[in-house]
Amino acid sequence: MISKLKSIKSHCVIFETEWTNPNCVDPLQEPHRMVCVECDPRAQLNHKKGKCTGQGVLKQSTPWNLLHTKHCFGRWSKTQSKSNCRCDVDHPDLPRYIFV
């Protein structure tokens, strides 16, 4: 499994928030906020073509939720996807999250 992990590259997905539950206290709460979500190699192990569950469809509204709080959820639209990318390096100006 370790050798397989080394061969898988992270990639970034940029989303624009559309709606967030008002009980969410997070940067995701701001409407039309761009965020970077990284698809880590560990989250890609059981998926074909290097995708993560929940990474959405380009320009379509899809649901999201944060794991650390049941009250933080909403909708966003995928605006772009970039291979061999890390949010902290390639998009340091955007709030960063990770797919699990």
Short mmCIF file of N, CA and C in Angstrom, two decimals:
data_model
loop_
_atom_site.label_atom_id
_atom_site.label_comp_id
_atom_site.label_asym_id
_atom_site.label_seq_id
_atom_site.Cartn_x
_atom_site.Cartn_y
_atom_site.Cartn_z
N MET A 1 0.82 -1.20 0.00
CA MET A 1 0.00 0.00 0.00
C MET A 1 0.86 1.26 0.00
N ILE A 2 2.00 1.24 0.70
CA ILE A 2 2.85 2.42 0.76
C ILE A 2 3.39 2.77 -0.63
N SER A 3 3.78 1.77 -1.42
CA SER A 3 4.28 2.06 -2.76
C SER A 3 3.17 2.63 -3.65
N LYS A 4 1.96 2.16 -3.46
CA LYS A 4 0.83 2.69 -4.23
C LYS A 4 0.57 4.15 -3.84
N LEU A 5 0.65 4.46 -2.56
CA LEU A 5 0.46 5.85 -2.10
C LEU A 5 1.49 6.78 -2.72
N LYS A 6 2.74 6.33 -2.82
CA LYS A 6 3.80 7.17 -3.37
C LYS A 6 3.57 7.48 -4.84
N SER A 7 2.88 6.59 -5.56
CA SER A 7 2.65 6.81 -6.99
C SER A 7 1.44 7.71 -7.26
N ILE A 8 0.62 7.96 -6.26
CA ILE A 8 -0.58 8.80 -6.44
C ILE A 8 -0.24 10.24 -6.06
N LYS A 9 -0.60 11.18 -6.90
CA LYS A 9 -0.34 12.59 -6.65
C LYS A 9 -1.59 13.29 -6.12
N SER A 10 -1.39 14.24 -5.24
CA SER A 10 -2.51 15.07 -4.76
C SER A 10 -2.98 15.96 -5.90
N HIS A 11 -4.23 16.34 -5.84
CA HIS A 11 -4.70 17.37 -6.76
C HIS A 11 -5.67 18.28 -6.02
N CYS A 12 -5.86 19.47 -6.57
CA CYS A 12 -6.69 20.49 -5.93
C CYS A 12 -7.98 20.67 -6.71
N VAL A 13 -9.04 20.94 -5.97
CA VAL A 13 -10.32 21.29 -6.57
C VAL A 13 -10.72 22.63 -5.96
N ILE A 14 -11.04 23.59 -6.81
CA ILE A 14 -11.46 24.91 -6.35
C ILE A 14 -12.98 24.97 -6.45
N PHE A 15 -13.60 25.39 -5.35
CA PHE A 15 -15.05 25.52 -5.28
C PHE A 15 -15.43 26.95 -4.94
N GLU A 16 -16.62 27.35 -5.37
CA GLU A 16 -17.21 28.62 -4.95
C GLU A 16 -18.42 28.28 -4.09
N THR A 17 -18.45 28.79 -2.86
CA THR A 17 -19.58 28.50 -1.99
C THR A 17 -20.84 29.19 -2.52
N GLU A 18 -21.97 28.52 -2.37
CA GLU A 18 -23.26 29.06 -2.81
C GLU A 18 -24.18 29.33 -1.63
N TRP A 19 -24.22 28.37 -0.71
CA TRP A 19 -25.09 28.49 0.46
C TRP A 19 -24.44 27.73 1.60
N THR A 20 -24.56 28.28 2.80
CA THR A 20 -24.03 27.63 3.99
C THR A 20 -25.05 27.74 5.11
N ASN A 21 -25.21 26.68 5.88
CA ASN A 21 -26.08 26.71 7.05
C ASN A 21 -25.64 27.87 7.94
N PRO A 22 -26.57 28.72 8.40
CA PRO A 22 -26.21 29.87 9.23
C PRO A 22 -25.50 29.51 10.54
N ASN A 23 -25.63 28.27 11.00
CA ASN A 23 -24.97 27.85 12.24
C ASN A 23 -23.49 27.53 12.04
N CYS A 24 -23.01 27.58 10.82
CA CYS A 24 -21.62 27.27 10.52
C CYS A 24 -20.74 28.50 10.78
N VAL A 25 -19.77 28.36 11.68
CA VAL A 25 -18.84 29.46 11.95
C VAL A 25 -17.51 29.07 11.29
N ASP A 26 -17.33 29.48 10.06
CA ASP A 26 -16.20 29.02 9.28
C ASP A 26 -16.08 29.92 8.06
N PRO A 27 -14.90 29.98 7.41
CA PRO A 27 -14.80 30.77 6.17
C PRO A 27 -15.78 30.32 5.10
N LEU A 28 -16.23 29.06 5.17
CA LEU A 28 -17.20 28.57 4.19
C LEU A 28 -18.53 29.29 4.29
N GLN A 29 -18.76 29.98 5.40
CA GLN A 29 -20.05 30.64 5.61
C GLN A 29 -20.26 31.81 4.66
N GLU A 30 -19.19 32.40 4.18
CA GLU A 30 -19.32 33.55 3.29
C GLU A 30 -19.80 33.09 1.91
N PRO A 31 -20.89 33.69 1.40
CA PRO A 31 -21.35 33.30 0.06
C PRO A 31 -20.35 33.74 -1.00
N HIS A 32 -20.24 32.97 -2.04
CA HIS A 32 -19.36 33.25 -3.18
C HIS A 32 -17.89 33.31 -2.79
N ARG A 33 -17.53 32.57 -1.76
CA ARG A 33 -16.13 32.47 -1.31
C ARG A 33 -15.46 31.33 -2.05
N MET A 34 -14.28 31.56 -2.58
CA MET A 34 -13.52 30.51 -3.24
C MET A 34 -12.72 29.76 -2.19
N VAL A 35 -12.73 28.43 -2.25
CA VAL A 35 -11.97 27.60 -1.32
C VAL A 35 -11.23 26.52 -2.12
N CYS A 36 -10.12 26.07 -1.57
CA CYS A 36 -9.33 25.01 -2.19
C CYS A 36 -9.49 23.74 -1.35
N VAL A 37 -9.84 22.64 -2.02
CA VAL A 37 -9.96 21.36 -1.32
C VAL A 37 -8.99 20.39 -1.99
N GLU A 38 -8.13 19.82 -1.17
CA GLU A 38 -7.11 18.92 -1.70
C GLU A 38 -7.59 17.47 -1.66
N CYS A 39 -7.36 16.79 -2.75
CA CYS A 39 -7.66 15.37 -2.84
C CYS A 39 -6.36 14.63 -2.55
N ASP A 40 -6.20 14.24 -1.31
CA ASP A 40 -4.99 13.58 -0.81
C ASP A 40 -4.88 12.16 -1.37
N PRO A 41 -3.66 11.67 -1.60
CA PRO A 41 -3.50 10.30 -2.12
C PRO A 41 -4.24 9.23 -1.31
N ARG A 42 -4.28 9.35 0.01
CA ARG A 42 -4.98 8.34 0.83
C ARG A 42 -6.47 8.30 0.53
N ALA A 43 -7.05 9.44 0.16
CA ALA A 43 -8.48 9.49 -0.14
C ALA A 43 -8.78 8.97 -1.54
N GLN A 44 -7.74 8.77 -2.35
CA GLN A 44 -7.93 8.29 -3.72
C GLN A 44 -7.75 6.78 -3.87
N LEU A 45 -7.30 6.11 -2.83
CA LEU A 45 -6.94 4.69 -2.94
C LEU A 45 -8.03 3.81 -3.52
N ASN A 46 -9.28 4.05 -3.18
CA ASN A 46 -10.37 3.19 -3.64
C ASN A 46 -11.15 3.77 -4.81
N HIS A 47 -10.58 4.77 -5.47
CA HIS A 47 -11.27 5.41 -6.58
C HIS A 47 -10.44 5.34 -7.85
N LYS A 48 -11.10 5.20 -8.96
CA LYS A 48 -10.41 5.17 -10.25
C LYS A 48 -10.10 6.60 -10.69
N LYS A 49 -9.11 6.74 -11.50
CA LYS A 49 -8.75 8.01 -12.14
C LYS A 49 -8.36 9.10 -11.15
N GLY A 50 -7.89 8.75 -9.97
CA GLY A 50 -7.39 9.75 -9.04
C GLY A 50 -8.42 10.74 -8.56
N LYS A 51 -9.62 10.29 -8.31
CA LYS A 51 -10.67 11.18 -7.84
C LYS A 51 -10.98 10.92 -6.38
N CYS A 52 -11.58 11.91 -5.75
CA CYS A 52 -12.04 11.77 -4.37
C CYS A 52 -13.56 11.83 -4.34
N THR A 53 -14.15 11.11 -3.42
CA THR A 53 -15.59 11.19 -3.24
C THR A 53 -15.96 12.61 -2.87
N GLY A 54 -16.93 13.16 -3.55
CA GLY A 54 -17.42 14.50 -3.22
C GLY A 54 -16.75 15.62 -3.97
N GLN A 55 -15.87 15.31 -4.93
CA GLN A 55 -15.18 16.41 -5.59
C GLN A 55 -16.03 17.11 -6.64
N GLY A 56 -17.24 16.66 -6.83
CA GLY A 56 -18.20 17.41 -7.62
C GLY A 56 -18.05 17.32 -9.13
N VAL A 57 -18.91 18.08 -9.79
CA VAL A 57 -18.96 18.15 -11.24
C VAL A 57 -18.80 19.63 -11.61
N LEU A 58 -17.98 19.90 -12.59
CA LEU A 58 -17.69 21.28 -12.98
C LEU A 58 -18.97 22.10 -13.20
N LYS A 59 -19.04 23.24 -12.54
CA LYS A 59 -20.12 24.22 -12.66
C LYS A 59 -21.50 23.70 -12.25
N GLN A 60 -21.53 22.66 -11.41
CA GLN A 60 -22.81 22.16 -10.90
C GLN A 60 -22.82 22.27 -9.38
N SER A 61 -23.94 22.67 -8.84
CA SER A 61 -24.10 22.81 -7.40
C SER A 61 -24.17 21.43 -6.75
N THR A 62 -23.31 21.21 -5.75
CA THR A 62 -23.29 19.94 -5.03
C THR A 62 -23.19 20.21 -3.53
N PRO A 63 -23.64 19.27 -2.69
CA PRO A 63 -23.58 19.48 -1.24
C PRO A 63 -22.19 19.20 -0.67
N TRP A 64 -21.91 19.82 0.47
CA TRP A 64 -20.69 19.55 1.23
C TRP A 64 -21.03 19.58 2.71
N ASN A 65 -20.19 18.97 3.52
CA ASN A 65 -20.32 19.10 4.98
C ASN A 65 -18.95 18.89 5.61
N LEU A 66 -18.73 19.55 6.74
CA LEU A 66 -17.48 19.39 7.47
C LEU A 66 -17.64 18.27 8.48
N LEU A 67 -16.60 17.51 8.68
CA LEU A 67 -16.67 16.38 9.61
C LEU A 67 -16.62 16.81 11.06
N HIS A 68 -15.92 17.90 11.36
CA HIS A 68 -15.72 18.26 12.77
C HIS A 68 -16.94 18.90 13.43
N THR A 69 -17.96 19.24 12.64
CA THR A 69 -19.18 19.77 13.23
C THR A 69 -20.38 19.40 12.38
N LYS A 70 -21.41 18.86 13.01
CA LYS A 70 -22.59 18.43 12.26
C LYS A 70 -23.42 19.60 11.76
N HIS A 71 -23.16 20.81 12.26
CA HIS A 71 -23.96 21.97 11.87
C HIS A 71 -23.35 22.77 10.72
N CYS A 72 -22.21 22.33 10.19
CA CYS A 72 -21.55 23.07 9.12
C CYS A 72 -21.68 22.30 7.81
N PHE A 73 -22.61 22.76 6.97
CA PHE A 73 -22.86 22.12 5.68
C PHE A 73 -23.44 23.15 4.74
N GLY A 74 -23.46 22.84 3.46
CA GLY A 74 -24.01 23.77 2.49
C GLY A 74 -23.89 23.24 1.07
N ARG A 75 -23.81 24.18 0.12
CA ARG A 75 -23.69 23.84 -1.29
C ARG A 75 -22.58 24.68 -1.91
N TRP A 76 -21.90 24.08 -2.90
CA TRP A 76 -20.86 24.79 -3.61
C TRP A 76 -20.81 24.32 -5.05
N SER A 77 -20.09 25.06 -5.90
CA SER A 77 -19.90 24.68 -7.30
C SER A 77 -18.41 24.56 -7.58
N LYS A 78 -18.06 23.49 -8.25
CA LYS A 78 -16.67 23.28 -8.64
C LYS A 78 -16.34 24.22 -9.79
N THR A 79 -15.26 25.00 -9.64
CA THR A 79 -14.87 25.93 -10.70
C THR A 79 -13.65 25.44 -11.48
N GLN A 80 -12.79 24.65 -10.82
CA GLN A 80 -11.63 24.11 -11.53
C GLN A 80 -11.00 22.96 -10.75
N SER A 81 -10.19 22.20 -11.45
CA SER A 81 -9.46 21.09 -10.85
C SER A 81 -8.05 21.14 -11.42
N LYS A 82 -7.05 20.88 -10.57
CA LYS A 82 -5.66 20.97 -11.02
C LYS A 82 -4.88 19.75 -10.52
N SER A 83 -4.23 19.05 -11.44
CA SER A 83 -3.43 17.88 -11.09
C SER A 83 -2.11 18.28 -10.45
N ASN A 84 -1.51 17.34 -9.72
CA ASN A 84 -0.21 17.57 -9.07
C ASN A 84 -0.20 18.90 -8.33
N CYS A 85 -1.15 19.09 -7.48
CA CYS A 85 -1.36 20.37 -6.81
C CYS A 85 -1.54 20.15 -5.32
N ARG A 86 -1.06 21.12 -4.54
CA ARG A 86 -1.30 21.14 -3.10
C ARG A 86 -1.85 22.51 -2.77
N CYS A 87 -2.93 22.54 -2.03
CA CYS A 87 -3.59 23.81 -1.71
C CYS A 87 -2.66 24.79 -1.00
N ASP A 88 -1.85 24.28 -0.05
CA ASP A 88 -0.98 25.18 0.70
C ASP A 88 0.12 25.80 -0.16
N VAL A 89 0.51 25.14 -1.24
CA VAL A 89 1.56 25.63 -2.12
C VAL A 89 0.98 26.41 -3.30
N ASP A 90 -0.01 25.83 -3.97
CA ASP A 90 -0.53 26.40 -5.21
C ASP A 90 -1.64 27.44 -5.02
N HIS A 91 -2.31 27.40 -3.89
CA HIS A 91 -3.40 28.35 -3.62
C HIS A 91 -3.34 28.84 -2.17
N PRO A 92 -2.22 29.42 -1.75
CA PRO A 92 -2.06 29.81 -0.34
C PRO A 92 -3.01 30.92 0.11
N ASP A 93 -3.59 31.63 -0.83
CA ASP A 93 -4.50 32.73 -0.50
C ASP A 93 -5.92 32.26 -0.21
N LEU A 94 -6.24 31.01 -0.49
CA LEU A 94 -7.60 30.49 -0.30
C LEU A 94 -7.69 29.66 0.98
N PRO A 95 -8.87 29.67 1.63
CA PRO A 95 -9.08 28.74 2.75
C PRO A 95 -8.88 27.31 2.23
N ARG A 96 -8.26 26.46 3.04
CA ARG A 96 -7.91 25.11 2.60
C ARG A 96 -8.65 24.04 3.40
N TYR A 97 -9.08 23.02 2.67
CA TYR A 97 -9.74 21.86 3.26
C TYR A 97 -9.20 20.62 2.58
N ILE A 98 -9.60 19.45 3.07
CA ILE A 98 -9.12 18.20 2.48
C ILE A 98 -10.27 17.20 2.40
N PHE A 99 -10.30 16.44 1.30
CA PHE A 99 -11.28 15.36 1.16
C PHE A 99 -10.81 14.17 1.98
N VAL A 100 -11.76 13.50 2.64
CA VAL A 100 -11.44 12.28 3.38
C VAL A 100 -12.35 11.16 2.93
#
